[in-house]
Short mmCIF file of C-alpha atoms in Angstrom, two decimals:
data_model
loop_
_atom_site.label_atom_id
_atom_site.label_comp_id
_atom_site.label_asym_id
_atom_site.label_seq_id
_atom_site.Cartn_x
_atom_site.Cartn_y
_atom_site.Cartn_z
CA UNK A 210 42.68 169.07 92.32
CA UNK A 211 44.06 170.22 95.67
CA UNK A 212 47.82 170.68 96.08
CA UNK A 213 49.71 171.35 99.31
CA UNK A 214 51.07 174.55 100.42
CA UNK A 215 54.28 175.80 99.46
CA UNK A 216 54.84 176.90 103.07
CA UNK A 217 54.75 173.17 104.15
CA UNK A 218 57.98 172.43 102.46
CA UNK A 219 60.68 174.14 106.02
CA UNK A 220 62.67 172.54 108.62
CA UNK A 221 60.37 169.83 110.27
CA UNK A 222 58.27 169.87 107.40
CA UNK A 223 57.26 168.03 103.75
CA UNK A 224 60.08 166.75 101.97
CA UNK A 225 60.53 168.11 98.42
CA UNK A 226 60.28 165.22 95.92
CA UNK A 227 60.66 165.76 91.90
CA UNK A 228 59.52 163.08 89.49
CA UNK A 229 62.13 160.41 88.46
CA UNK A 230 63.78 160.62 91.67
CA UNK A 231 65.06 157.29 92.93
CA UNK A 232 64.46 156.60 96.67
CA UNK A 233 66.41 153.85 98.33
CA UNK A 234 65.85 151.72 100.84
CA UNK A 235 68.26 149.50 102.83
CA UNK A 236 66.46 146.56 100.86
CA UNK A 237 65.00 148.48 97.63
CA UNK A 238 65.03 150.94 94.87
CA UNK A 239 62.24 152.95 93.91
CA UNK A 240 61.39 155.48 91.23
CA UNK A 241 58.64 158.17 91.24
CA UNK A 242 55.96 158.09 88.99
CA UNK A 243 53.45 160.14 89.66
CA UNK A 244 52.00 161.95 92.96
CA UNK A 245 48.93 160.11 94.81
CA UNK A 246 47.76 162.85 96.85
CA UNK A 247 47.75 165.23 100.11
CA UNK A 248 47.62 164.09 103.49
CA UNK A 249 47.84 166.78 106.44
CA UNK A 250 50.88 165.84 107.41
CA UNK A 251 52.24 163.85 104.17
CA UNK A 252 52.67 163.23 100.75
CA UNK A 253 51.87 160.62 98.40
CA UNK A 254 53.41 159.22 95.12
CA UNK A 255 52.97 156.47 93.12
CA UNK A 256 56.56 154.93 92.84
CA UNK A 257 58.23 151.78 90.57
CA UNK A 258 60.16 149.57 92.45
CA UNK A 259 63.13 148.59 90.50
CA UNK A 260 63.99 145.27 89.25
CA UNK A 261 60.04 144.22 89.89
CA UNK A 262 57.27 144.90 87.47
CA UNK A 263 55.37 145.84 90.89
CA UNK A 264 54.21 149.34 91.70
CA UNK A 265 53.40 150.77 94.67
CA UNK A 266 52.65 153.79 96.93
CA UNK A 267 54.73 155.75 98.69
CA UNK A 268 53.82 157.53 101.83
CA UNK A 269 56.39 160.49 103.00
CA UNK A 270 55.72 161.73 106.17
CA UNK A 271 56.71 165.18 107.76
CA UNK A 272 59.83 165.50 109.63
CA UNK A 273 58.48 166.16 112.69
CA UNK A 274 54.92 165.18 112.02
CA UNK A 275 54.69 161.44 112.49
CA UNK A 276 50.78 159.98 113.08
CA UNK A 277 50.33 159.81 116.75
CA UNK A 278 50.47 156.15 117.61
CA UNK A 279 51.37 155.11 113.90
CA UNK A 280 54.38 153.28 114.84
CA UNK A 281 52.53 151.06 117.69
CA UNK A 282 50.09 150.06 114.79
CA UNK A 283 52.85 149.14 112.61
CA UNK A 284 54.70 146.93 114.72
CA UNK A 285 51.53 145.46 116.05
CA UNK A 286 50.93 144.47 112.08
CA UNK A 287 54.51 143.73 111.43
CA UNK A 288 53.82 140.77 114.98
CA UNK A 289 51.33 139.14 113.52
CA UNK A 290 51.63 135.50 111.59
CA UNK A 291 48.92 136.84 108.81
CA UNK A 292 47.92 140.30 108.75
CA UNK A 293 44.50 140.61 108.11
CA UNK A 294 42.66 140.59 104.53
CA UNK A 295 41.12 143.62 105.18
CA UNK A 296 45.10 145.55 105.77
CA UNK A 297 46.86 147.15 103.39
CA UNK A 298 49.95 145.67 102.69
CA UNK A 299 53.35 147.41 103.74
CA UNK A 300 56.16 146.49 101.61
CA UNK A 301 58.87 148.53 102.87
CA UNK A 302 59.62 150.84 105.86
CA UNK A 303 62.64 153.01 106.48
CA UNK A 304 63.92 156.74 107.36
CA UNK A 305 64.76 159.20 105.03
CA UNK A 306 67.54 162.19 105.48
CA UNK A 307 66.71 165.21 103.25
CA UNK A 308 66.86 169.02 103.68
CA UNK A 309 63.98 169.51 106.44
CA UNK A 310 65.07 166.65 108.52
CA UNK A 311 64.25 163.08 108.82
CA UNK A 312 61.35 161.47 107.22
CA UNK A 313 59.40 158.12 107.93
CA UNK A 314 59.06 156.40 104.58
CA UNK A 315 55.94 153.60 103.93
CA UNK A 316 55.89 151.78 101.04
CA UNK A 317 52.61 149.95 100.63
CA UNK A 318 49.99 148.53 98.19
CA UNK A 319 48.53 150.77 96.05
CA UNK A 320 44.70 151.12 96.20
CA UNK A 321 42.18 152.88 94.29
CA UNK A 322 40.24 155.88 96.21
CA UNK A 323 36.68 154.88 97.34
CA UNK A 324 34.95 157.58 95.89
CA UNK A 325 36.43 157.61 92.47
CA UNK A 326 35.71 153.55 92.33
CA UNK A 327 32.06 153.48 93.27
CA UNK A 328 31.42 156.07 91.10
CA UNK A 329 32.47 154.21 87.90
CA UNK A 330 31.71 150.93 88.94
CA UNK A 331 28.44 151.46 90.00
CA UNK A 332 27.86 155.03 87.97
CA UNK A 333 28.65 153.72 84.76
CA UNK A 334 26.15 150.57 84.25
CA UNK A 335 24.12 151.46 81.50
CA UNK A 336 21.13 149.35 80.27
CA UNK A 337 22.86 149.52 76.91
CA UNK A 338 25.66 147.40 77.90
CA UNK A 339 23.84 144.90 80.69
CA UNK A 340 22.25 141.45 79.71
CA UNK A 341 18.82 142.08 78.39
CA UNK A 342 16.16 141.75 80.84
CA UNK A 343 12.72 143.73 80.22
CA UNK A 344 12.13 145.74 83.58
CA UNK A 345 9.29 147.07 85.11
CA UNK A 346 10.27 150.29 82.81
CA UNK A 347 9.88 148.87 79.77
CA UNK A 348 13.56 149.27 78.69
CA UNK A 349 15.40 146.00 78.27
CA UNK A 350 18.41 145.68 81.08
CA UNK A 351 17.37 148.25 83.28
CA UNK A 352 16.67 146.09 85.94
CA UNK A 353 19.58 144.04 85.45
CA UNK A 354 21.70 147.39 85.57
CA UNK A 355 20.25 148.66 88.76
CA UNK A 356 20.99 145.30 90.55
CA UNK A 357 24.30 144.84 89.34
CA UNK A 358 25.11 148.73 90.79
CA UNK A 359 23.25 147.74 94.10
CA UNK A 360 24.85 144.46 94.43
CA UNK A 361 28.57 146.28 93.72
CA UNK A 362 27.54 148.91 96.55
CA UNK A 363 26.27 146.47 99.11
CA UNK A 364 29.34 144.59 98.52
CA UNK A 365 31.75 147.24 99.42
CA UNK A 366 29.75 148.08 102.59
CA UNK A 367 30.23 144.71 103.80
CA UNK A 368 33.84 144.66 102.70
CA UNK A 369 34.03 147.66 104.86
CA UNK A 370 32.03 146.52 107.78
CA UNK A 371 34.53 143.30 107.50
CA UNK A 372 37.85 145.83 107.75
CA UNK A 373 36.49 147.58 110.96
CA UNK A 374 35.64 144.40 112.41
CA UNK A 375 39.41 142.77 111.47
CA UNK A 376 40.75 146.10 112.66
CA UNK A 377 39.03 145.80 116.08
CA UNK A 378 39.94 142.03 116.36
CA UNK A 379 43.83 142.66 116.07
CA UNK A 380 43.51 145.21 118.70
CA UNK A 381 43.41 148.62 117.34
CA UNK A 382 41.16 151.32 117.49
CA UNK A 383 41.25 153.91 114.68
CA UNK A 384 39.54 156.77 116.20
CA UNK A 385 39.62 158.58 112.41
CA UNK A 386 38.11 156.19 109.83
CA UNK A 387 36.71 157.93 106.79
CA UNK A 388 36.78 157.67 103.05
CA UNK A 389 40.22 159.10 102.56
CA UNK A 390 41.93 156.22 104.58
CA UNK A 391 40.59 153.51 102.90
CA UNK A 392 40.53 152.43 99.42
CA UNK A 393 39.80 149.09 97.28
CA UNK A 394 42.07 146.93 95.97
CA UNK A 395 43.52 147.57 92.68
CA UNK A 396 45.34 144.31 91.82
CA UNK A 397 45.95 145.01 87.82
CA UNK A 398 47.64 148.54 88.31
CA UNK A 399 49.63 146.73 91.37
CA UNK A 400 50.88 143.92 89.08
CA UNK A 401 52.86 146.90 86.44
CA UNK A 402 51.07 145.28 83.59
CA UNK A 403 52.54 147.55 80.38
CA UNK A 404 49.28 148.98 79.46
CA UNK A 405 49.18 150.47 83.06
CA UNK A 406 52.86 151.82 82.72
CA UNK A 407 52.34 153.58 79.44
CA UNK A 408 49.35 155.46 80.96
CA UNK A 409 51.50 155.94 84.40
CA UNK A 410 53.81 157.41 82.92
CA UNK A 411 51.55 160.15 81.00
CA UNK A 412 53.14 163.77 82.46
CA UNK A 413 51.26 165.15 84.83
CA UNK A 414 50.69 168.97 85.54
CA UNK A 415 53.29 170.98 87.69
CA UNK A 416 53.29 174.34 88.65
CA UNK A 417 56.64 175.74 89.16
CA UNK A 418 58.11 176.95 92.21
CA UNK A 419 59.23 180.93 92.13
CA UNK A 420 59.67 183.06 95.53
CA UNK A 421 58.02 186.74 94.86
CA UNK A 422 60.55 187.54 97.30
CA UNK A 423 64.82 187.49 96.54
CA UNK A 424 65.03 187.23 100.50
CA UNK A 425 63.46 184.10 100.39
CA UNK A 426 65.75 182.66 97.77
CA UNK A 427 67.76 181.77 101.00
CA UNK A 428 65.47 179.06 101.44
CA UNK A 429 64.69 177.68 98.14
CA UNK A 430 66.65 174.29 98.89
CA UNK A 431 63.60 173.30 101.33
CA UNK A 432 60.88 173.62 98.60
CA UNK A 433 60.83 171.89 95.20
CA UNK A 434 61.67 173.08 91.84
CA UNK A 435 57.85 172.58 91.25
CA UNK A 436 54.91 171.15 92.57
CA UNK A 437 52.66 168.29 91.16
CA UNK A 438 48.96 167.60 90.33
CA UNK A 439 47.96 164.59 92.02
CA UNK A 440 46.94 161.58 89.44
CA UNK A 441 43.51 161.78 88.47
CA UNK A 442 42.62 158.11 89.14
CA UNK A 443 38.82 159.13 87.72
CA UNK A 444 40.50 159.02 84.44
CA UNK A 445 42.28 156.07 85.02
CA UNK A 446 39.31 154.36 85.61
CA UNK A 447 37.08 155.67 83.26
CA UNK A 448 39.96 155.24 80.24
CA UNK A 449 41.11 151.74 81.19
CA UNK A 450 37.82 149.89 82.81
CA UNK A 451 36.99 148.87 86.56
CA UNK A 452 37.77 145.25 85.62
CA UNK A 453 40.97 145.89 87.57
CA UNK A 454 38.78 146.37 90.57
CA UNK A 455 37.44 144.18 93.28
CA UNK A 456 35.01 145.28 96.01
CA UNK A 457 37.26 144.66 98.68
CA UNK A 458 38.00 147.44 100.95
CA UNK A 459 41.22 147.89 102.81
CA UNK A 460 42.57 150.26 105.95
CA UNK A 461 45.74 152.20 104.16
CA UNK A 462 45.96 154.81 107.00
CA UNK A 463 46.05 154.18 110.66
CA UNK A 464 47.58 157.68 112.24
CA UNK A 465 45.43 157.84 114.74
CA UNK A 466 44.68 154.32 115.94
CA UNK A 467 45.84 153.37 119.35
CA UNK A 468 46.60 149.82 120.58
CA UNK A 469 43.89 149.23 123.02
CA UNK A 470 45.19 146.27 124.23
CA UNK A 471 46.94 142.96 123.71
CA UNK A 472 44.91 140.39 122.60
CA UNK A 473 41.67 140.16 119.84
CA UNK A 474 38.42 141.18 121.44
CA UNK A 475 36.07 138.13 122.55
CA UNK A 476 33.75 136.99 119.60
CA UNK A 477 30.40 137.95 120.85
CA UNK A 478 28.19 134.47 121.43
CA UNK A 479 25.79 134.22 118.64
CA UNK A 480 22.17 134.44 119.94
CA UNK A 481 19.17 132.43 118.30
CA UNK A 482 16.00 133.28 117.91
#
């Protein structure tokens, strides 16, 4: 699984996190868990907040690599009476000092990765396990399988054609979207149910930090003692079910989305035919 560079962690760049650190927040306490993943210009990790049962993820941007036009998006959210359905939601927002400057720090709602949630909830019906129903195979439940993996798909898409829509309503234009920025919601993992905390909490693989070079010992307070696998949410998924899963898809990222302007764009008037 793909790990950042070790040459990302210098003045202006990644700050070095170890597991069990507690972050704090002018309004919270959190705890890291595990690492989420890579971003080009931040990290990831799945973090406890303490005193809650909740979990959530934790977004730690550069030092002096914040999203162009992040912050308008966030305040633009942070204005509105009900963010929309299709947004993830931000808990928590503050800066963070450490040894290669200051840090934006966003604490949001955790969401599973597209890919890795289509792929068992739509990869893993098996006529074995759906309602009999003789097909035009022959085999009972294979039609009822390859609906129920169609109707999951088609459901995302239009959970996903719902998001941009939302997102273009409040005013904001991404200019970026792909897979990577948005994910599906992942409401029993968010809830710190203790079946989901035992497996959390299963130690990941790290790969420790040692400069070839004594020179460059000079630096070694930039980088961390070692550097961590993401979490393989496949194996989440696979070992603990997709009932945890719904097929709605929410915007997580929105580095590159300017404000375009003010106000929601006009509803188009419905034509008939």
């Amino acid at each position: 699984m793909p790990c950042e560079s070790i040459a990302k962690y210098r003045p202006g760049g990644l700050h070095p996190v170890t597991l069990g650190t507690i972050i704090c927040s002018p309004t919270a306490r959190y705890r890291v868990v595990q690492k989420l993943g890579v971003g080009g210009f931040s990290t990831v990790w799945l973090v406890e907040i303490l005193g809650t049962p909740g979990i959530a993820a934790m977004r730690i941007s550069s030092a002096q690599s914040t999203p162009p036009g992040q912050d308008d998006v966030l305040r633009h959210i942070a204005m509105m009476e009900s963010p929309p359905a299709h947004f993830v939601a931000i808990f928590d927002r503050f800066k963070m000092e450490g040894p290669n400057g200051t840090h934006e720090v966003i604490v949001m709602e955790i969401l599973a990765p597209v890919t890795a949630a289509l792929y068992w909830m739509t990869g893993c019906f098996r006529p074995s396990s759906a309602v009999p129903n003789a097909g035009s195979s022959g085999m009972p439940g294979a039609t009822q399988g390859r609906t129920s993996a169609a109707a999951t798909r088609k459901a995302i898409t239009r959970s996903l054609v719902e998001a941009v829509s939302e997102m273009h309503a409040a005013g904001i234009v991404h200019g970026d979207l792909h897979m990577c920025n948005v994910g599906l919601e992942l409401a029993g993992l968010a809830s710190g149910s203790d079946r989901n905390k035992r497996y959390i909490k299963r130690t990941p693989e790290t790969t420790v930090v040692l400069p070839l070079d004594p020179i460059l010992e000079a630096y070694s307070s930039h980088w961390p003692p070692y550097i961590v696998e993401p979490w393989n949410f496949s194996s989440y998924l696979r070992d603990l079910g997709t009932d945890q899963l719904t097929p709605v898809v929410k915007i997580f990222d929105f580095g590159s989305g300017p404000i375009a302007w003010n106000g929601p764009i006009p509803r188009p008037a419905s034509s008939t035919r």
